[in-house]
């Protein structure tokens, strides 16, 4: 095995002054909600660039020779790795080039450029960007800093587990998101060295299950839209996969909906914001509760870089799923005072009208009627049912949308 515990310990010493030693916090209310004995959350969300990627990136950059430093580095990434390499290369005075897919959101391009990197937009996919990065590396004599298939990267990422186990020594299970595999591979080596009996469990999102497919001996097929873009990787790295087969108990698959639910749960129960990939560990506990019942679990929240609009939509969708936001279509007589009557009945039931549209022309079944399209806030699903009953009891025709 190329990466050893000694490599990870050396990486921890090497990067100690350059990355945050992020806290591990206990989340008792979340543990109770998820049915585990204890739940320790490793907050890699608090790194300078918002993700664990800084650990591996800095370890790799510090391993460069003087000639390699002068020539510069290049990487391919559309997100967290790009920012990590750009930030630490700039801090160390190393020229950095980042190749990103042409459709990368402007905000990610701008953040990476703000850290001092030269940006090359190329191709439709990250694979296209990787091909261009390799060509530029050969042409310009640059060193490639691969996002995950690199021993120094793996060793750097493994330092997160050293800190987690130091801060929460009683863990019997560690749950880690799986994209290219660098994080779980490094953490698995560290965890098994420090606590040989610990279970290391990986998590992938539906549609992007390269590691689970390879472990099952299946052909790798990936694709589809996901909020967990940080782990939406076409294939697992060869170096990480060797370690995963040896040290990881299993790799679970979670649905997209569970990722969204986990993001909302972390915000509401723990007051922590994560990106989709960062919430994957919590999604695993939601989706496979039987595997974790009564366990002492550690979860690495690997990143916080979620778009504000996406976060807002996720939280609102969570309210809808929980029954705390209702959309109602109410058929009413088109005469004075009926709208006030509807609003009064909702208020008397304790509901709060968030939005209202009064439609006469397109939805009403008769010229003497109108349709109200209401968005109503309730305390919970049971309260929503009470509001619905208050309207139906007044002989209004109500349809929940």
C-alpha positions as MATLAB code, in Angstrom:
seq = 'XXXXXXXXXXXXXXXXXXXXXXXXXXXXXXXXXXXXXXXXXXXXXXXXXXXXXXXXXXXXXXXXXXXXXXXXXXXXXXXXXXXXXXXXXXXXXXXXXXXXXXXXXXXXXXXXXXXXXXXXXXXXXXXXXXXXXXXXXXXXXXXXXXXXXXXXXXXXXXXXXXXXXXXXXXXXXXXXXXXXXXXXXXXXXXXXXXXXXXXXXXXXXXXXXXXXXXXXXXXXXXXXXXXXXXXXXXXXXXXXXXXXXXXXXXXXXXXXXXXXXXXXXXXXXXXXXXXXXXXXXXXXXXXXXXXXXXXXXXXXXXXXXXXXXXXXXXXXXXXXXXXXXXXXXXXXXXXXXXXXXXXXXXXXXXXXXXXXXXXXXXXXXXXXXXXXXXXXXXXXXXXXXXXXXXXXXXXXXXXXX';
ca = [
       0.000    0.000    0.000;
       1.459    3.333   -1.082;
       0.026    5.493    1.748;
       0.838    4.537    5.334;
      -0.062    5.888    8.745;
       3.440    7.369    8.993;
       2.770    9.307    5.783;
      -0.396   10.739    7.289;
       1.324   11.626   10.570;
       4.090   13.355    8.611;
       1.485   15.232    6.572;
      -0.208   16.405    9.778;
       3.057   17.904   11.015;
       3.813   19.416    7.604;
       0.492   21.220    7.121;
      -0.181   22.145   10.770;
       0.643   25.823   10.299;
      -1.246   26.145    7.025;
      -4.693   24.651    7.575;
      -7.242   24.915   10.362;
      -7.454   22.222   12.997;
     -11.205   22.138   12.680;
     -13.340   21.334   15.710;
     -15.276   18.152   16.337;
     -18.573   18.835   18.068;
     -21.098   16.553   19.721;
     -24.655   16.772   18.376;
     -26.906   15.095   20.996;
     -30.267   16.264   19.632;
     -29.321   15.156   16.134;
     -28.060   11.835   17.520;
     -31.412   11.234   19.210;
     -33.261   12.129   16.006;
     -31.114    9.686   13.991;
     -31.180    6.832   16.520;
     -27.467    6.657   17.308;
     -25.850    6.601   20.739;
     -23.572    9.567   20.063;
     -22.843   11.698   17.020;
     -19.588   13.603   16.526;
     -19.431   16.076   13.630;
     -16.025   16.992   12.164;
     -16.428   20.541   10.823;
     -14.272   20.723    7.706;
     -16.784   23.383    6.692;
     -14.621   25.816    8.686;
     -11.514   25.576    6.518;
     -10.450   28.855    4.884;
     -11.850   27.820    1.496;
     -14.775   25.911    2.986;
     -13.688   22.287    2.543;
     -11.259   19.519    3.513;
      -9.510   19.834    0.146;
      -6.969   22.226    1.644;
      -5.325   19.397    3.574;
      -4.306   17.362    0.556;
      -3.589   20.352   -1.654;
      -1.171   21.902    0.836;
       0.555   18.593    1.544;
       1.118   18.079   -2.183;
       2.370   21.617   -2.749;
       4.833   21.375    0.138;
       6.269   18.206   -1.434;
       7.281   20.045   -4.639;
      10.948   20.499   -5.476;
      12.316   24.008   -5.930;
      12.314   23.573   -9.711;
       8.680   22.417   -9.634;
       7.709   25.391   -7.490;
       9.287   27.839   -9.895;
       7.644   26.246  -12.929;
       4.205   26.143  -11.273;
       1.343   23.703  -10.896;
      -1.854   22.905  -12.756;
      -5.029   21.142  -11.707;
      -8.464   20.301  -13.015;
     -11.481   21.068  -10.851;
     -14.818   22.852  -10.898;
     -15.022   23.500   -7.185;
     -13.366   22.931   -3.828;
     -10.057   21.464   -5.017;
      -9.621   24.390   -7.415;
      -9.985   26.898   -4.598;
      -7.739   24.935   -2.242;
      -4.897   24.699   -4.762;
      -5.303   28.327   -5.812;
      -5.318   29.624   -2.231;
      -2.312   27.694   -0.942;
      -0.281   28.075   -4.135;
      -0.763   31.827   -3.919;
       0.184   31.816   -0.248;
       3.372   29.881   -1.032;
       4.285   31.953   -4.085;
       3.734   29.085   -6.545;
       2.163   29.942   -9.943;
      -1.077   27.982  -10.343;
      -3.314   27.252  -13.305;
      -6.769   25.744  -12.899;
      -8.643   24.189  -15.814;
     -12.417   24.254  -15.325;
     -15.333   23.159  -17.535;
     -16.673   26.012  -19.655;
     -20.059   25.918  -17.880;
     -18.598   26.264  -14.367;
     -20.730   28.797  -12.426;
     -19.284   32.298  -12.507;
     -19.152   32.475   -8.717;
     -16.790   29.475   -8.526;
     -14.607   30.841  -11.299;
     -14.456   34.232   -9.579;
     -13.571   32.751   -6.169;
     -10.794   30.642   -7.654;
      -9.402   33.585   -9.627;
      -9.558   35.749   -6.492;
      -7.095   33.356   -4.856;
      -4.560   34.203   -7.553;
      -4.872   31.316  -10.012;
      -4.896   31.587  -13.789;
      -8.162   30.129  -15.075;
      -8.587   28.119  -18.270;
     -12.183   27.291  -19.218;
     -12.271   24.229  -21.420;
     -14.721   21.485  -22.368;
     -18.137   20.402  -21.224;
     -17.048   17.962  -18.502;
     -14.304   17.630  -15.924;
     -12.836   14.857  -18.056;
     -12.435   17.354  -20.897;
     -10.744   19.735  -18.468;
      -8.418   16.981  -17.236;
      -7.346   16.205  -20.789;
      -6.563   19.880  -21.390;
      -4.690   20.133  -18.079;
      -2.457   17.206  -19.010;
      -1.700   18.789  -22.376;
      -0.832   22.140  -20.779;
       1.314   20.434  -18.128;
       3.377   18.730  -20.827;
       3.595   21.899  -22.916;
       4.604   24.253  -20.082;
       6.457   21.913  -17.741;
       3.861   22.220  -14.966;
       3.259   19.727  -12.163;
      -0.233   18.268  -12.014;
      -1.891   18.397   -8.598;
      -4.534   15.711   -9.017;
      -7.719   16.113   -6.941;
      -7.598   12.600   -5.455;
      -5.429   10.040   -7.284;
      -2.155   11.080   -5.635;
      -0.415    9.665   -2.552;
       0.393   13.080   -1.052;
      -3.203   14.199   -1.538;
      -4.513   11.042    0.139;
      -2.107   11.424    3.066;
      -3.124   15.049    3.545;
      -6.822   14.227    3.554;
      -6.205   11.491    6.121;
      -5.186   14.103    8.691;
      -8.895   14.872    9.191;
      -9.356   11.426   10.763;
      -6.356   11.923   13.062;
      -8.060   14.972   14.522;
     -11.524   13.375   14.635;
     -10.340   10.340   16.592;
      -8.229   12.487   18.897;
     -11.258   14.644   19.717;
     -13.782   11.771   19.862;
     -11.792    8.676   20.905;
     -14.839    6.499   21.666;
     -16.111    6.222   18.098;
     -16.944    2.801   16.693;
     -18.116    4.031   13.261;
     -16.907    6.768   10.897;
     -19.000    7.836    7.907;
     -17.260    9.615    5.021;
     -18.465   10.905    1.619;
     -16.919    9.274   -1.463;
     -16.194   11.138   -4.682;
     -12.798   10.414   -6.190;
     -11.887    8.588   -2.975;
      -8.996   10.620   -1.579;
     -10.715   11.613    1.663;
     -12.074    8.202    2.617;
      -8.851    6.436    1.628;
      -6.617    8.634    3.775;
      -9.054    8.633    6.674;
      -9.476    4.849    6.505;
      -5.711    4.290    6.805;
      -5.509    6.673    9.779;
      -8.617    5.326   11.518;
      -7.686    1.667   11.214;
      -4.191    2.380   12.560;
      -5.504    4.257   15.587;
      -8.632    2.132   16.218;
      -8.304   -1.226   14.440;
     -11.899   -2.230   15.141;
     -13.555    0.942   13.879;
     -16.033    0.660   11.000;
     -15.271    2.986    8.095;
     -18.300    3.454    5.855;
     -18.446    5.449    2.634;
     -21.393    7.267    1.072;
     -22.223    7.964   -2.566;
     -25.267    9.618   -4.098;
     -27.540    7.877   -6.589;
     -26.334    8.284  -10.150;
     -22.717    8.700   -9.049;
     -21.852    5.326   -7.535;
     -18.553    4.467   -9.206;
     -16.984    3.072   -6.031;
     -19.983    0.927   -5.054;
     -20.220   -0.405   -8.593;
     -16.549   -1.318   -8.732;
     -16.677   -2.997   -5.332;
     -19.584   -5.084   -6.640;
     -17.685   -5.971   -9.811;
     -20.123   -4.056  -11.995;
     -19.524   -1.853  -14.995;
     -19.218    1.781  -13.924;
     -22.031    3.959  -15.198;
     -22.527    7.428  -13.789;
     -24.460   10.578  -14.583;
     -27.393   12.789  -13.703;
     -28.137   16.018  -11.897;
     -27.347   16.158   -8.187;
     -27.002   18.701   -5.428;
     -24.000   16.683   -4.183;
     -21.764   17.786   -7.055;
     -18.685   17.536   -4.818;
     -18.965   13.723   -4.941;
     -20.344   13.481   -8.480;
     -17.172   11.946   -9.894;
     -17.171    9.744  -12.990;
     -14.803    7.114  -11.555;
     -12.938    6.335   -8.377;
      -9.179    6.938   -8.285;
      -6.997    3.840   -8.607;
      -4.834    4.661   -5.568;
      -7.817    5.371   -3.306;
      -9.680    2.310   -4.566;
      -6.841    0.000   -3.524;
      -7.104    1.356    0.018;
     -10.911    1.311    0.060;
     -11.009   -2.395   -0.805;
      -8.687   -3.104    2.102;
     -10.007   -0.811    4.830;
     -13.577    0.321    4.108;
     -16.400   -1.914    5.334;
     -18.916   -0.838    2.716;
     -20.002    2.051    0.519;
     -23.649    3.041    0.870;
     -25.808    4.756   -1.724;
     -28.268    7.488   -0.758;
     -31.027    9.144   -2.810;
     -30.997   12.806   -3.787;
     -33.909   13.522   -1.476;
     -31.913   12.272    1.536;
     -29.091   14.702    0.725;
     -31.572   17.585    0.714;
     -33.148   16.388    3.943;
     -29.719   16.106    5.570;
     -28.804   19.677    4.607;
     -32.022   20.920    6.190;
     -31.573   18.773    9.285;
     -28.058   20.095    9.876;
     -29.267   23.689    9.566;
     -32.241   23.231   11.884;
     -30.870   20.831   14.484;
     -27.170   21.770   14.571;
     -27.126   25.266   12.999;
     -24.487   24.112   10.486;
     -24.487   24.910    6.765;
     -23.072   22.266    4.432;
     -23.006   21.667    0.705;
     -24.618   18.547   -0.705;
     -21.469   16.419   -0.504;
     -20.847   17.675    3.025;
     -24.224   16.375    4.189;
     -23.831   12.919    2.620;
     -22.819   11.253    5.899;
     -25.981   12.438    7.620;
     -27.969   11.302    4.572;
     -26.526    7.810    5.096;
     -27.804    7.742    8.683;
     -31.229    8.836    7.457;
     -31.362    6.261    4.662;
     -29.849    3.248    6.425;
     -30.805    3.646   10.119;
     -30.561   -0.090   10.808;
     -26.793   -0.020   10.174;
     -26.155    2.682   12.768;
     -28.696    2.041   15.525;
     -27.044    2.546   18.903;
     -23.601    3.216   17.388;
     -21.093    5.887   18.392;
     -20.771    7.626   15.064;
     -18.390   10.221   13.665;
     -19.319   12.047   10.471;
     -16.992   14.256    8.440;
     -18.893   17.277    7.134;
     -16.494   17.787    4.273;
     -17.596   21.093    2.758;
     -19.780   24.192    3.074;
     -19.667   25.697   -0.421;
     -23.339   25.714   -1.332;
     -24.909   28.421   -3.472;
     -27.168   30.690   -1.397;
     -30.100   30.300   -3.788;
     -29.779   26.505   -3.760;
     -29.644   26.494    0.044;
     -32.777   28.642    0.238;
     -34.621   26.323   -2.140;
     -33.527   23.230   -0.209;
     -34.777   24.680    3.076;
     -38.117   25.675    1.542;
     -38.537   22.236   -0.051;
     -37.807   20.751    3.365;
     -40.626   22.828    4.863;
     -42.966   21.532    2.168;
     -41.967   17.901    2.827;
     -42.496   18.372    6.573;
     -45.948   19.861    6.018;
     -44.922   23.260    7.357;
     -45.654   24.979    4.044;
     -48.957   24.200    2.295;
     -50.052   25.218   -1.165;
     -53.830   25.270   -1.432;
     -56.239   25.906   -4.293;
     -59.562   27.170   -2.943;
     -62.675   27.658   -5.099;
     -64.692   30.624   -3.827;
     -67.750   32.625   -4.881;
     -66.746   35.802   -6.707;
     -68.391   38.281   -4.362;
     -67.199   40.822   -1.765;
     -65.938   39.545    1.577;
     -65.184   35.928    0.663;
     -61.422   36.462    0.471;
     -61.523   38.049    3.923;
     -63.554   35.085    5.194;
     -60.941   32.604    3.927;
     -58.086   34.628    5.427;
     -59.918   34.907    8.736;
     -60.527   31.171    8.985;
     -56.852   30.428    8.277;
     -55.822   32.987   10.911;
     -58.259   31.533   13.463;
     -56.688   28.109   12.904;
     -53.251   29.591   13.591;
     -52.016   29.559    9.987;
     -50.005   32.310    8.324;
     -50.620   33.219    4.672;
     -47.276   33.639    2.910;
     -48.539   34.224   -0.617;
     -51.900   34.591   -2.357;
     -53.009   34.753   -6.004;
     -56.632   35.559   -6.891;
     -57.516   34.000  -10.288;
     -60.776   34.709  -12.151;
     -59.987   34.104  -15.828;
     -57.905   30.944  -16.201;
     -58.710   28.554  -13.347;
     -62.207   29.320  -12.136;
     -64.886   26.779  -13.218;
     -67.599   29.457  -13.534;
     -67.819   33.165  -14.306;
     -69.430   33.554  -10.861;
     -66.470   31.948   -9.063;
     -62.762   32.534   -8.539;
     -59.829   30.431   -7.420;
     -57.422   31.333   -4.661;
     -53.904   29.942   -4.857;
     -52.534   30.167   -1.303;
     -49.216   29.349    0.326;
     -49.786   28.885    4.042;
     -47.304   28.362    6.879;
     -48.142   25.769    9.547;
     -46.366   24.495   12.650;
     -46.252   20.909   11.394;
     -48.200   18.405    9.302;
     -50.897   17.938   11.949;
     -51.433   21.690   12.179;
     -51.656   21.844    8.381;
     -54.459   19.267    8.513;
     -56.304   21.474   11.046;
     -56.076   24.474    8.705;
     -57.389   22.379    5.834;
     -60.275   21.139    7.985;
     -61.184   24.713    8.987;
     -61.631   25.661    5.338;
     -63.447   22.495    4.317;
     -65.774   22.871    7.304;
     -66.863   26.234    5.889;
     -67.940   24.480    2.660;
     -65.093   25.783    0.558;
     -63.759   23.428   -2.087;
     -60.091   23.010   -1.183;
     -57.406   21.112   -3.051;
     -53.908   20.649   -1.675;
     -51.305   21.041   -4.425;
];
